[in-house]
Amino acid sequence: VNTADGMPASRLRAGDPPESVTDDAPARAGRLLRWYPAAWRARYGEEFAELLTADIRERPRSAARTRDVVRGGIVARLADAGLAGPSALCQRRGLGAAPRRIGVMGISMGGYGAVLLAEKHPRLVAAVAAISPAIWTSYAQAKAANGVAYASAADFAADDAVTHAGALAHLPVRVAAGYADPFYPGVRALASALPRGAVVEFGNGCHDGSFFTAQEPPSLAFLARHLAPSPAPRRRYAGGGS
Amino acid sequence: MRKDTRKEPDEGKALAGFGRYAGAATLIMSSLADGTKHGYALTKDIESFARVRISPGTLYEALGRLESQGLIEAVDSDDRRRPYRLTAAGAAALEAHLAAQRRVADVGLRRLASRWGTA
């Protein structure tokens, strides 16, 4: 059922050419390793080179191995350069730089998504507004409320909007939530982690349409103000944006 | 524990996003199910029980993804070549994935037996 990206073991020949007197496998492994970016090599380089060396000794000539390693290296380089994901997509479409700067706004899970997108791509996003964002304070709480929201505790930690809030240091941010919203504790935690100057709007209301709808005009106005062709002086934003 | 069917659909999704890595991910996690292993030991073990050889590039792409998803983790070691182990989330995801595969295998084998007289 599983055909891993490799050759069947049965095709390996036991009697492959004997090792030559000068073993060039480590050097060849080292050359293949250069397909991978430095950060990747710092983490996996040593063990990967060991595996490659053993593989080269067992199959001295394998075009399949070379292709596989080159492809893996390219994938790692694309990820390392941020060329996989939203940045690359927007770049191709000419979005994210003046005059086509990006403002993100979202409600509930979308509000969390808007904040997270800005945190992960602070140079791509020019301003963010979140209405009643769905932010849990711990993986245990998230799992109890929605078992499929995160695959694991590590997954939660990787996409925790609160602990990544520092990335928003130079971004205009507006967050609104109702006191009776079940996510209020999470939004409260986010608010205290947000950089100074962020606009935080708490008011009466819960996690429902009437609160969302009331927050849409001020959220859009906030984005419009920060996406305007001639941006307002920085001091105005730092003053609270009310 | 509540109903024992509860976990399956959720945990099964953990591997759903793996696409072409799903085969390699299943082999790696199955190999780690009986203890920690480093990269080279993983390929040898997988070769012996699954009769496939995972190429190094594919193995490390899958290891990186599994690690970033929290399904496996690198064990602290004095050696810079750190062994990997299955996490609790990984064990649950693997169990659900293999149970789903078993259902497919059972149906396929049963139908083969009745219509083609094999198995």
Coordinates of C-alpha atoms in Angstrom, one line a residue:
Chain A
V1 CA 0.0 0.0 0.0
N2 CA 2.8 2.4 0.9
T3 CA 5.1 3.2 -1.9
A4 CA 7.6 5.5 -0.3
D5 CA 9.5 7.6 -2.6
G6 CA 12.3 5.1 -3.1
M7 CA 13.1 2.0 -4.9
P8 CA 11.9 -1.5 -3.8
A9 CA 14.4 -3.2 -1.5
S10 CA 14.4 -6.2 -3.8
R11 CA 16.0 -4.1 -6.5
L12 CA 19.1 -3.6 -4.4
R13 CA 21.9 -5.7 -5.7
A14 CA 23.9 -7.4 -3.0
G15 CA 26.9 -7.6 -5.2
D16 CA 27.2 -4.0 -6.1
P17 CA 30.8 -3.0 -7.0
P18 CA 33.1 -3.2 -4.0
E19 CA 34.3 0.0 -2.4
S20 CA 37.3 1.4 -4.1
V21 CA 40.5 1.7 -2.1
T22 CA 39.9 5.5 -1.7
D23 CA 36.4 5.9 -0.3
D24 CA 34.9 9.0 -1.9
A25 CA 31.5 8.5 -0.3
P26 CA 31.9 11.2 2.5
A27 CA 33.1 13.7 -0.1
R28 CA 30.2 13.0 -2.4
A29 CA 27.8 13.2 0.6
G30 CA 29.3 16.6 1.4
R31 CA 28.7 17.8 -2.1
L32 CA 25.1 16.7 -2.1
L33 CA 24.6 18.4 1.2
R34 CA 25.3 21.7 -0.4
W35 CA 21.9 21.6 -2.0
Y36 CA 20.4 22.4 1.4
P37 CA 20.4 25.9 3.0
A38 CA 22.7 26.7 5.9
A39 CA 20.0 26.8 8.6
W40 CA 18.8 23.3 7.5
R41 CA 22.4 22.0 7.5
A42 CA 22.9 23.3 11.0
R43 CA 20.0 21.3 12.3
Y44 CA 20.2 18.1 10.2
G45 CA 23.5 18.3 8.3
E46 CA 25.5 15.9 10.4
E47 CA 23.0 13.0 10.6
F48 CA 22.0 13.6 7.0
A49 CA 25.6 13.3 5.8
E50 CA 26.0 10.1 7.7
L51 CA 23.0 8.6 6.1
L52 CA 24.0 9.8 2.7
T53 CA 27.5 8.4 3.1
A54 CA 26.1 5.0 4.0
D55 CA 23.6 5.2 1.1
I56 CA 26.4 6.0 -1.4
R57 CA 28.5 3.1 -0.2
E58 CA 25.5 0.8 -0.7
R59 CA 24.4 2.2 -4.0
P60 CA 27.5 3.9 -5.5
R61 CA 25.5 5.0 -8.6
S62 CA 22.0 6.1 -8.1
A63 CA 20.4 8.8 -10.2
A64 CA 17.2 8.3 -8.2
R65 CA 19.1 9.3 -5.0
T66 CA 20.6 12.4 -6.6
R67 CA 17.2 13.5 -7.9
D68 CA 15.7 12.9 -4.5
V69 CA 18.3 14.8 -2.6
V70 CA 18.3 17.7 -5.1
R71 CA 14.5 18.0 -4.8
G72 CA 14.7 17.9 -1.0
G73 CA 17.3 20.6 -1.1
I74 CA 15.2 22.8 -3.3
V75 CA 12.1 22.4 -1.1
A76 CA 14.2 23.3 1.9
R77 CA 15.6 26.3 0.2
L78 CA 12.2 27.6 -0.9
A79 CA 10.9 27.2 2.7
D80 CA 14.1 28.9 4.0
A81 CA 13.6 31.9 1.7
G82 CA 10.0 32.3 2.6
L83 CA 9.1 31.5 -1.0
A84 CA 6.5 28.9 0.0
G85 CA 3.2 30.2 1.3
P86 CA 1.4 33.6 1.3
S87 CA 4.5 35.8 0.7
A88 CA 5.2 34.1 -2.7
L89 CA 1.6 34.1 -3.7
C90 CA 1.2 37.9 -3.0
Q91 CA 4.5 38.7 -4.7
R92 CA 3.4 37.0 -7.9
R93 CA 0.2 39.1 -7.8
G94 CA 1.9 42.3 -7.0
L95 CA 0.3 42.6 -3.6
G96 CA 1.9 43.7 -0.4
A97 CA 3.8 46.8 -1.5
A98 CA 2.5 50.3 -2.1
P99 CA 0.1 51.2 -3.6
R100 CA -1.3 47.7 -3.2
R101 CA -0.7 47.2 0.5
I102 CA -2.6 44.6 2.4
G103 CA -5.0 45.1 5.3
V104 CA -6.4 42.0 6.9
M105 CA -9.6 41.8 8.9
G106 CA -11.4 38.8 10.4
I107 CA -14.1 37.8 12.8
S108 CA -13.9 34.9 15.3
M109 CA -11.6 32.2 13.9
G110 CA -10.9 34.6 11.0
G111 CA -9.9 37.2 13.6
Y112 CA -7.4 34.8 15.0
G113 CA -6.3 34.0 11.4
A114 CA -5.9 37.7 10.6
V115 CA -3.7 38.3 13.7
L116 CA -1.6 35.1 13.0
L117 CA -1.1 36.0 9.3
A118 CA 0.2 39.4 10.3
E119 CA 2.5 37.8 13.0
K120 CA 3.9 35.3 10.5
H121 CA 4.2 37.9 7.7
P122 CA 4.7 41.3 9.3
R123 CA 6.3 42.7 6.2
L124 CA 3.5 41.5 4.0
V125 CA 0.6 42.9 6.0
A126 CA 0.3 46.6 6.5
A127 CA -2.5 46.7 9.1
V128 CA -4.7 44.2 10.9
A129 CA -8.1 44.4 12.6
A130 CA -9.6 41.4 14.5
I131 CA -13.1 41.2 15.8
S132 CA -13.8 38.7 18.6
P133 CA -10.8 36.6 17.6
A134 CA -10.9 33.0 18.7
I135 CA -7.9 32.8 21.0
W136 CA -7.4 30.1 23.5
T137 CA -5.1 30.5 26.4
S138 CA -3.8 26.9 26.4
Y139 CA -3.7 23.8 24.2
A140 CA -5.8 22.0 26.8
Q141 CA -8.5 24.6 26.6
A142 CA -8.4 24.6 22.8
K143 CA -8.6 20.8 22.6
A144 CA -11.5 20.7 25.0
A145 CA -13.4 23.2 23.0
N146 CA -12.5 22.0 19.5
G147 CA -10.6 18.8 19.1
V148 CA -9.6 19.4 15.5
A149 CA -8.4 23.0 15.8
Y150 CA -4.8 21.9 16.5
A151 CA -3.0 18.6 15.7
S152 CA -0.9 18.7 18.9
A153 CA 0.4 20.8 21.7
A154 CA 3.4 21.6 19.5
D155 CA 1.1 22.7 16.7
F156 CA -0.7 25.0 19.1
A157 CA 2.5 26.5 20.4
A158 CA 3.7 27.1 16.8
D159 CA 0.6 29.1 16.0
D160 CA -0.1 30.7 19.4
A161 CA -1.2 34.3 18.6
V162 CA -0.3 35.5 22.1
T163 CA 3.3 34.3 22.2
H164 CA 4.0 35.6 18.7
A165 CA 2.5 39.1 19.4
G166 CA 6.0 40.6 19.5
A167 CA 6.2 40.3 15.7
L168 CA 3.5 43.0 15.4
A169 CA 5.8 45.7 16.9
H170 CA 5.6 48.0 13.9
L171 CA 2.1 47.2 12.6
P172 CA -1.1 49.1 13.3
V173 CA -3.3 46.6 15.1
R174 CA -6.9 46.8 16.3
V175 CA -8.5 44.1 18.4
A176 CA -12.1 44.1 19.7
A177 CA -14.0 41.7 21.9
G178 CA -17.0 41.6 24.2
Y179 CA -16.8 41.1 28.0
A180 CA -19.1 38.1 27.7
D181 CA -17.3 36.5 24.8
P182 CA -15.9 33.0 25.8
F183 CA -12.7 34.0 24.1
Y184 CA -12.4 37.2 26.3
P185 CA -9.6 35.7 28.5
G186 CA -7.6 34.8 25.4
V187 CA -8.2 38.2 23.8
R188 CA -7.2 39.8 27.1
A189 CA -4.0 37.8 27.1
L190 CA -3.3 38.9 23.5
A191 CA -4.1 42.5 24.4
S192 CA -1.5 42.5 27.1
A193 CA 1.1 41.0 24.8
L194 CA 0.5 43.5 21.9
P195 CA 3.0 46.2 21.4
R196 CA 2.2 49.7 22.8
G197 CA 0.0 51.7 20.5
A198 CA -2.2 48.8 19.6
V199 CA -5.9 49.7 19.7
V200 CA -7.8 47.4 22.0
E201 CA -11.6 47.8 22.3
F202 CA -13.4 45.9 25.0
G203 CA -17.1 46.5 25.4
N204 CA -20.4 44.9 26.4
G205 CA -21.4 42.0 24.2
C206 CA -20.7 38.4 23.5
H207 CA -19.5 36.2 20.6
D208 CA -22.4 37.0 18.3
G209 CA -23.6 38.9 15.2
S210 CA -24.6 42.0 16.9
F211 CA -21.2 42.5 18.4
F212 CA -19.4 41.6 15.1
T213 CA -21.6 43.9 13.0
A214 CA -21.2 46.8 15.4
Q215 CA -17.4 46.4 15.2
E216 CA -17.1 46.2 11.4
P217 CA -17.3 50.0 10.6
P218 CA -14.7 51.1 13.1
S219 CA -12.5 48.1 12.1
L220 CA -12.7 49.0 8.4
A221 CA -12.1 52.7 9.2
F222 CA -9.0 51.7 11.1
L223 CA -7.7 49.7 8.2
A224 CA -8.6 52.5 5.7
R225 CA -6.7 55.0 7.8
H226 CA -3.5 53.0 7.8
L227 CA -3.8 51.9 4.1
A228 CA -4.4 55.4 2.8
P229 CA -2.0 56.4 0.0
S230 CA -0.4 59.1 2.1
P231 CA -0.1 57.4 5.5
A232 CA -1.0 59.4 8.6
P233 CA 2.0 60.6 10.6
R234 CA 3.2 57.9 12.9
R235 CA 2.5 59.9 16.0
R236 CA -1.2 59.7 15.3
Y237 CA -1.2 56.0 15.3
A238 CA 0.9 55.8 18.5
G239 CA -1.6 58.1 20.2
G240 CA -4.2 55.4 20.2
G241 CA -6.1 55.7 16.9
S242 CA -9.4 56.6 18.5
Chain B
M1 CA -12.3 7.9 28.2
R2 CA -15.6 8.5 26.5
K3 CA -16.8 6.6 23.4
D4 CA -13.8 4.9 21.8
T5 CA -14.8 6.0 18.4
R6 CA -14.6 9.6 19.3
K7 CA -11.0 10.2 18.7
E8 CA -10.6 8.5 15.4
P9 CA -11.9 11.1 12.9
D10 CA -10.0 13.9 14.5
E11 CA -6.7 12.2 15.0
G12 CA -6.9 10.6 11.6
K13 CA -6.7 14.1 10.1
A14 CA -3.3 14.7 11.5
L15 CA -1.8 12.9 8.5
A16 CA -4.3 14.1 6.0
G17 CA -2.2 17.1 5.0
F18 CA 0.9 15.1 4.3
G19 CA 0.0 14.3 0.7
R20 CA 3.0 12.6 -0.9
Y21 CA 4.7 12.4 2.4
A22 CA 1.9 10.2 3.9
G23 CA 3.6 6.9 2.9
A24 CA 7.0 8.0 4.3
A25 CA 5.3 9.4 7.4
T26 CA 3.5 6.2 8.1
L27 CA 6.7 4.1 7.7
I28 CA 8.7 6.5 9.9
M29 CA 6.1 6.5 12.7
S30 CA 5.6 2.7 12.5
S31 CA 9.3 2.3 12.8
L32 CA 9.5 4.7 15.8
A33 CA 6.6 2.9 17.5
D34 CA 9.0 0.4 19.1
G35 CA 11.6 2.9 20.3
T36 CA 13.9 5.8 19.3
K37 CA 16.0 5.7 16.2
H38 CA 18.2 8.0 14.2
G39 CA 18.0 8.5 10.5
Y40 CA 20.2 5.6 9.3
A41 CA 18.6 3.1 11.7
L42 CA 15.2 4.3 10.5
T43 CA 16.0 3.5 6.8
K44 CA 17.4 0.1 7.8
D45 CA 14.4 -0.8 10.0
I46 CA 11.9 0.3 7.3
E47 CA 13.7 -1.6 4.7
S48 CA 13.5 -4.8 6.8
F49 CA 9.8 -4.6 7.7
A50 CA 8.3 -2.8 4.7
R51 CA 10.7 -3.9 1.9
V52 CA 11.0 -0.3 0.6
R53 CA 13.9 1.9 0.8
I54 CA 13.2 5.6 1.6
S55 CA 15.6 7.8 -0.2
P56 CA 17.5 10.3 2.1
G57 CA 15.9 13.4 0.8
T58 CA 12.4 12.1 1.2
L59 CA 13.2 10.7 4.6
Y60 CA 14.4 14.1 5.9
E61 CA 11.6 16.1 4.3
A62 CA 9.1 13.8 6.1
L63 CA 11.1 13.9 9.4
G64 CA 11.1 17.7 9.3
R65 CA 7.4 17.9 8.7
L66 CA 6.6 15.3 11.4
E67 CA 8.8 17.2 13.8
S68 CA 7.2 20.6 13.1
Q69 CA 3.8 19.0 13.5
G70 CA 4.8 17.6 16.9
L71 CA 4.1 14.0 15.8
I72 CA 7.7 13.0 16.5
E73 CA 10.5 14.7 18.4
A74 CA 14.3 14.7 18.6
V75 CA 15.6 13.2 21.8
D76 CA 18.2 15.3 23.6
S77 CA 21.6 13.6 23.2
D78 CA 25.3 14.4 23.7
D79 CA 25.7 13.3 20.1
R80 CA 24.8 15.9 17.6
R81 CA 23.1 13.1 15.7
R82 CA 19.9 13.0 17.7
P83 CA 17.5 10.1 17.6
Y84 CA 13.8 10.6 17.1
R85 CA 10.9 9.3 19.0
L86 CA 7.2 9.2 18.6
T87 CA 5.1 11.7 20.7
A88 CA 1.8 10.9 22.3
A89 CA 0.1 12.9 19.5
G90 CA 2.0 10.9 16.9
A91 CA 1.0 7.6 18.4
A92 CA -2.7 8.6 18.3
A93 CA -2.4 9.8 14.8
L94 CA -0.6 6.7 13.6
E95 CA -3.1 4.4 15.3
A96 CA -6.0 6.2 13.6
H97 CA -4.3 6.2 10.2
L98 CA -3.4 2.5 10.4
A99 CA -6.9 1.5 11.5
A100 CA -8.2 3.3 8.4
Q101 CA -5.7 1.6 6.2
R102 CA -6.7 -1.8 7.8
R103 CA -10.3 -1.2 6.9
V104 CA -9.4 -0.6 3.3
A105 CA -7.1 -3.6 3.2
D106 CA -9.8 -5.8 4.8
V107 CA -12.4 -4.8 2.2
G108 CA -9.9 -5.2 -0.7
L109 CA -8.7 -8.6 0.4
R110 CA -12.2 -9.8 1.0
R111 CA -13.5 -8.7 -2.4
L112 CA -10.4 -10.2 -4.1
A113 CA -11.0 -13.5 -2.4
S114 CA -14.7 -13.7 -3.3
R115 CA -14.4 -12.5 -6.9
W116 CA -10.9 -13.5 -7.9
G117 CA -10.3 -16.5 -5.7
T118 CA -7.1 -15.1 -4.3
A119 CA -6.0 -14.4 -0.7

